[in-house]
Short mmCIF file of C-alpha atoms in Angstrom, two decimals:
data_model
loop_
_atom_site.label_atom_id
_atom_site.label_comp_id
_atom_site.label_asym_id
_atom_site.label_seq_id
_atom_site.Cartn_x
_atom_site.Cartn_y
_atom_site.Cartn_z
CA UNK H 1 0.57 0.34 0.23
CA UNK H 2 0.93 3.66 -0.71
CA UNK H 3 2.04 5.48 3.03
CA UNK H 4 0.77 9.64 2.59
CA UNK H 5 2.70 11.37 5.23
CA UNK H 6 1.00 14.48 6.72
CA UNK H 7 3.19 17.53 8.00
CA UNK H 8 2.21 19.21 10.29
CA UNK H 9 -0.48 17.33 12.61
CA UNK H 10 -1.34 20.03 14.31
CA UNK H 11 -1.80 24.16 13.04
CA UNK H 12 -3.35 27.12 14.09
CA UNK H 13 -2.84 29.45 11.75
CA UNK H 14 -4.19 33.81 12.61
CA UNK H 15 -7.33 34.61 10.47
CA UNK H 16 -6.02 36.00 7.33
CA UNK H 17 -2.76 34.47 7.32
CA UNK H 18 -1.46 31.79 4.92
CA UNK H 19 -1.16 28.26 5.63
CA UNK H 20 0.67 25.22 4.15
CA UNK H 21 -0.01 21.85 5.08
CA UNK H 22 2.72 19.26 3.06
CA UNK H 23 1.87 14.92 2.61
CA UNK H 24 4.57 13.25 0.81
CA UNK H 25 4.20 9.68 -0.04
CA UNK H 26 6.11 6.22 -0.08
CA UNK H 27 6.44 6.33 -3.96
CA UNK H 28 5.30 8.53 -7.36
CA UNK H 29 1.78 9.33 -7.63
CA UNK H 30 1.94 10.29 -11.10
CA UNK H 31 0.10 8.10 -13.48
CA UNK H 32 0.98 6.83 -16.68
CA UNK H 33 -1.39 9.79 -18.20
CA UNK H 34 0.39 12.36 -16.51
CA UNK H 35 -2.26 13.01 -14.37
CA UNK H 36 -0.38 14.25 -10.43
CA UNK H 37 -2.97 11.18 -8.34
CA UNK H 38 -2.98 13.03 -4.63
CA UNK H 39 -6.28 14.65 -3.65
CA UNK H 40 -6.72 16.99 -0.25
CA UNK H 41 -10.47 16.61 1.37
CA UNK H 42 -11.55 18.95 4.64
CA UNK H 43 -13.42 17.29 7.60
CA UNK H 44 -14.66 20.52 9.43
CA UNK H 45 -16.25 19.82 12.94
CA UNK H 46 -19.49 17.79 12.76
CA UNK H 47 -19.74 17.41 8.81
CA UNK H 48 -18.46 14.48 6.42
CA UNK H 49 -15.12 14.71 4.68
CA UNK H 50 -15.48 17.43 1.50
CA UNK H 51 -13.03 17.38 -1.86
CA UNK H 52 -11.10 20.43 -2.36
CA UNK H 53 -8.28 19.81 -4.89
CA UNK H 54 -8.47 16.92 -6.76
CA UNK H 55 -5.41 15.12 -9.43
CA UNK H 56 -2.96 17.76 -7.28
CA UNK H 57 -4.23 21.16 -8.33
CA UNK H 58 -7.85 21.28 -9.77
CA UNK H 59 -9.95 22.59 -7.64
CA UNK H 60 -13.44 20.62 -6.94
CA UNK H 61 -16.36 22.98 -8.02
CA UNK H 62 -17.81 25.63 -5.31
CA UNK H 63 -14.14 25.25 -3.09
CA UNK H 64 -12.96 29.34 -2.43
CA UNK H 65 -9.69 29.94 -4.98
CA UNK H 66 -8.12 30.79 -1.82
CA UNK H 67 -6.97 26.62 -1.40
CA UNK H 68 -4.54 25.83 -4.39
CA UNK H 69 -3.12 22.51 -4.73
CA UNK H 70 0.33 21.97 -6.25
CA UNK H 71 3.62 19.41 -6.11
CA UNK H 72 4.59 16.36 -8.48
CA UNK H 73 5.90 13.34 -8.30
CA UNK H 74 5.51 11.80 -4.45
CA UNK H 75 5.79 15.88 -2.83
CA UNK H 76 2.44 17.52 -2.47
CA UNK H 77 0.87 20.74 -1.60
CA UNK H 78 -2.32 22.76 -0.22
CA UNK H 79 -2.45 25.71 0.67
CA UNK H 80 -4.14 28.76 2.29
CA UNK H 81 -3.46 31.58 1.08
CA UNK H 82 -5.42 33.41 3.78
CA UNK H 83 -7.30 31.48 6.04
CA UNK H 84 -10.97 32.43 7.16
CA UNK H 85 -12.84 30.72 10.16
CA UNK H 86 -14.56 28.26 7.97
CA UNK H 87 -11.62 26.76 7.33
CA UNK H 88 -10.85 25.18 10.75
CA UNK H 89 -10.82 21.43 10.83
CA UNK H 90 -9.17 18.51 9.61
CA UNK H 91 -7.07 18.35 5.94
CA UNK H 92 -6.35 14.72 4.00
CA UNK H 93 -4.78 13.92 1.41
CA UNK H 94 -5.44 11.01 -0.40
CA UNK H 95 -3.61 8.78 -2.83
CA UNK H 96 -5.82 7.63 -6.37
CA UNK H 97 -2.86 6.29 -8.10
CA UNK H 98 -4.08 2.86 -7.03
CA UNK H 99 -6.41 0.37 -5.18
CA UNK H 100 -6.39 0.38 -1.45
CA UNK H 101 -6.89 4.34 -1.86
CA UNK H 102 -5.00 5.08 1.29
CA UNK H 103 -5.44 8.58 3.20
CA UNK H 104 -2.45 10.93 5.21
CA UNK H 105 -2.64 10.49 9.14
CA UNK H 106 -4.79 14.44 8.86
CA UNK H 107 -3.45 17.41 9.76
CA UNK H 108 -6.15 19.42 11.92
CA UNK H 109 -6.11 22.93 11.74
CA UNK H 110 -7.16 25.49 14.58
CA UNK H 111 -7.89 29.31 14.58
CA UNK H 112 -5.82 31.82 17.50
CA UNK R 1 -27.92 12.59 -2.29
CA UNK R 2 -26.22 9.55 -0.34
CA UNK R 3 -27.65 8.09 2.99
CA UNK R 4 -26.59 5.58 5.08
CA UNK R 5 -28.69 3.39 6.74
CA UNK R 6 -27.47 0.38 9.57
CA UNK R 7 -27.57 -1.15 13.32
CA UNK R 8 -25.98 1.40 15.01
CA UNK R 9 -24.78 -1.45 17.57
CA UNK R 10 -23.72 -5.07 16.52
CA UNK R 11 -22.40 -7.82 18.81
CA UNK R 12 -18.58 -8.73 18.41
CA UNK R 13 -18.32 -12.16 16.00
CA UNK R 14 -21.86 -10.74 13.93
CA UNK R 15 -21.93 -9.41 10.04
CA UNK R 16 -22.81 -5.66 9.86
CA UNK R 17 -24.96 -5.26 7.19
CA UNK R 18 -25.33 -1.40 6.28
CA UNK R 19 -27.13 0.20 3.34
CA UNK R 20 -26.90 3.51 1.27
CA UNK R 21 -29.74 5.20 -0.59
CA UNK R 22 -28.96 7.21 -3.81
CA UNK R 23 -31.14 10.44 -4.42
CA UNK R 24 -31.34 12.48 -7.47
CA UNK R 25 -29.89 9.63 -9.19
CA UNK R 26 -29.96 6.47 -10.62
CA UNK R 27 -27.22 3.78 -10.16
CA UNK R 28 -28.50 1.82 -13.51
CA UNK R 29 -25.96 3.17 -15.95
CA UNK R 30 -24.32 5.59 -14.01
CA UNK R 31 -20.66 6.39 -14.23
CA UNK R 32 -20.20 6.19 -10.77
CA UNK R 33 -18.14 4.48 -8.42
CA UNK R 34 -19.98 3.90 -5.21
CA UNK R 35 -18.48 2.62 -2.23
CA UNK R 36 -17.70 2.54 1.78
CA UNK R 37 -15.10 4.76 3.89
CA UNK R 38 -14.02 4.40 7.46
CA UNK R 39 -12.94 6.57 9.99
CA UNK R 40 -11.76 4.76 12.69
CA UNK R 41 -11.43 6.47 16.09
CA UNK R 42 -7.97 7.98 16.43
CA UNK R 43 -6.69 6.47 13.44
CA UNK R 44 -8.22 8.79 10.41
CA UNK R 45 -9.49 7.30 7.14
CA UNK R 46 -10.36 3.69 5.37
CA UNK R 47 -11.09 2.70 2.19
CA UNK R 48 -12.71 -0.21 1.98
CA UNK R 49 -14.91 -0.85 -1.11
CA UNK R 50 -16.12 -0.34 -4.33
CA UNK R 51 -18.07 -0.91 -6.93
CA UNK R 52 -19.42 0.20 -9.66
CA UNK R 53 -22.32 -0.62 -12.16
CA UNK R 54 -20.75 -2.89 -14.16
CA UNK R 55 -20.18 -4.39 -10.49
CA UNK R 56 -16.90 -5.22 -10.36
CA UNK R 57 -15.30 -5.10 -7.04
CA UNK R 58 -13.13 -3.67 -5.53
CA UNK R 59 -11.20 -4.16 -1.46
CA UNK R 60 -8.64 -2.94 0.73
CA UNK R 61 -7.02 -6.11 1.22
CA UNK R 62 -6.18 -6.06 4.52
CA UNK R 63 -10.43 -6.33 4.43
CA UNK R 64 -10.88 -8.44 1.56
CA UNK R 65 -11.75 -11.62 3.03
CA UNK R 66 -14.40 -10.34 5.10
CA UNK R 67 -16.22 -7.68 2.78
CA UNK R 68 -18.80 -7.43 0.60
CA UNK R 69 -20.56 -4.90 -1.41
CA UNK R 70 -23.03 -5.08 -3.91
CA UNK R 71 -25.71 -2.70 -6.30
CA UNK R 72 -29.54 -3.21 -5.45
CA UNK R 73 -30.76 -1.37 -8.94
CA UNK R 74 -34.45 -2.00 -8.02
CA UNK R 75 -34.89 0.30 -5.02
CA UNK R 76 -31.82 2.80 -6.22
CA UNK R 77 -29.22 1.54 -3.11
CA UNK R 78 -25.90 0.03 -3.02
CA UNK R 79 -24.72 -2.20 0.66
CA UNK R 80 -21.42 -3.58 2.29
CA UNK R 81 -21.18 -6.62 4.62
CA UNK R 82 -18.44 -7.19 6.86
CA UNK R 83 -18.28 -10.34 9.08
CA UNK R 84 -16.68 -11.57 12.04
CA UNK R 85 -17.22 -8.00 13.42
CA UNK R 86 -14.30 -6.83 16.15
CA UNK R 87 -14.20 -4.19 18.32
CA UNK R 88 -11.46 -2.13 15.65
CA UNK R 89 -14.28 -2.39 13.45
CA UNK R 90 -16.18 0.70 15.45
CA UNK R 91 -16.48 3.36 13.63
CA UNK R 92 -17.95 6.57 11.43
CA UNK R 93 -18.78 4.35 8.26
CA UNK R 94 -19.60 6.53 5.46
CA UNK R 95 -21.04 6.07 1.65
CA UNK R 96 -20.04 8.34 -0.77
CA UNK R 97 -18.97 9.06 -4.27
CA UNK R 98 -15.75 7.72 -4.99
CA UNK R 99 -14.99 8.15 -8.61
CA UNK R 100 -15.70 7.70 -12.05
CA UNK R 101 -15.70 5.46 -14.69
CA UNK R 102 -14.91 8.36 -17.54
CA UNK R 103 -13.42 11.10 -15.29
CA UNK R 104 -11.99 11.66 -12.05
CA UNK R 105 -12.89 14.83 -9.72
CA UNK R 106 -12.05 13.07 -6.75
CA UNK R 107 -14.06 11.55 -4.29
CA UNK R 108 -17.12 13.81 -4.93
CA UNK R 109 -20.19 12.94 -2.96
CA UNK R 110 -20.34 12.08 0.64
CA UNK R 111 -22.90 10.48 3.02
CA UNK R 112 -23.95 11.73 6.18
CA UNK R 113 -22.17 8.76 8.19
CA UNK R 114 -23.32 6.00 10.52
CA UNK R 115 -21.63 5.37 13.45
CA UNK R 116 -20.90 1.60 14.17
CA UNK R 117 -20.15 0.56 17.51
CA UNK R 118 -19.63 -3.59 18.38
CA UNK R 119 -20.09 -4.43 22.21
CA UNK R 120 -21.62 -7.06 23.52
#
C-alpha cells in the first residue's frame, strides 16, 4: 500500500494569514497518463469530508480560490492563501493512483 | 445525495450490514464508482470498497476476506457487509461516490455517515 505522511499534524493559524500543509508519498503518484493522483479533503467538525483539490491542483466545484494544490512526484502541498474561520477542521491527503486508496493521517487546523 | 442506514450496535463476531440510498440520480447506467469509507477512532480515514454499475468489485486487501459490496438497482441502493466484526471495526461509516468510470473529480459526494459500535 502507498503510505502518505502529512505535516504538520496540527496547525494553529491567525485569520487572514496563510497556511500550508504537505503530503509526502512512499512512491510517485504520477500516472502514466500524466495525472498527479493526489487529492485533498477537508472534514469540518461534525460534517462529512469534502473534496477540495483533485489530481494535485484542480479545485473542486464550489471551493474558494484561496485553496490551491501543487506538487509532483511524491511531494504535494495544500496552501490556503488567507485562512478564514470556516477553514477549521481536519485536512487529509489521499492517493488515487492505486487500490487500496490510502489517506494521510490528517492535519488538524484551528483558528487562533 | 446519499444516506446510510443500518444498526448502530453490532455484537462481536456478527456481520454488519449497511445500506446506502441514492437520491437525485440513478445507479442504473451511471458512470460512478459507489463505495464505503470509514473513520476509525484516532486513526483517520480508511477506504473499504468500491463498485461501479458494471458490478466489478474493488476491496481493501486488509478487509477483503470479510467484506462484500453489492448494488440493488431495483431500490437504487448499494450495500456493504462486513463479517466477523470486532471492536476494532467500531467506526463512523460513510457511503460515497469514490470516482467515475470516464473521468475523475475526487471522492465527490459523501453521505452524512453512520456510527457503528461493536459491543456485547
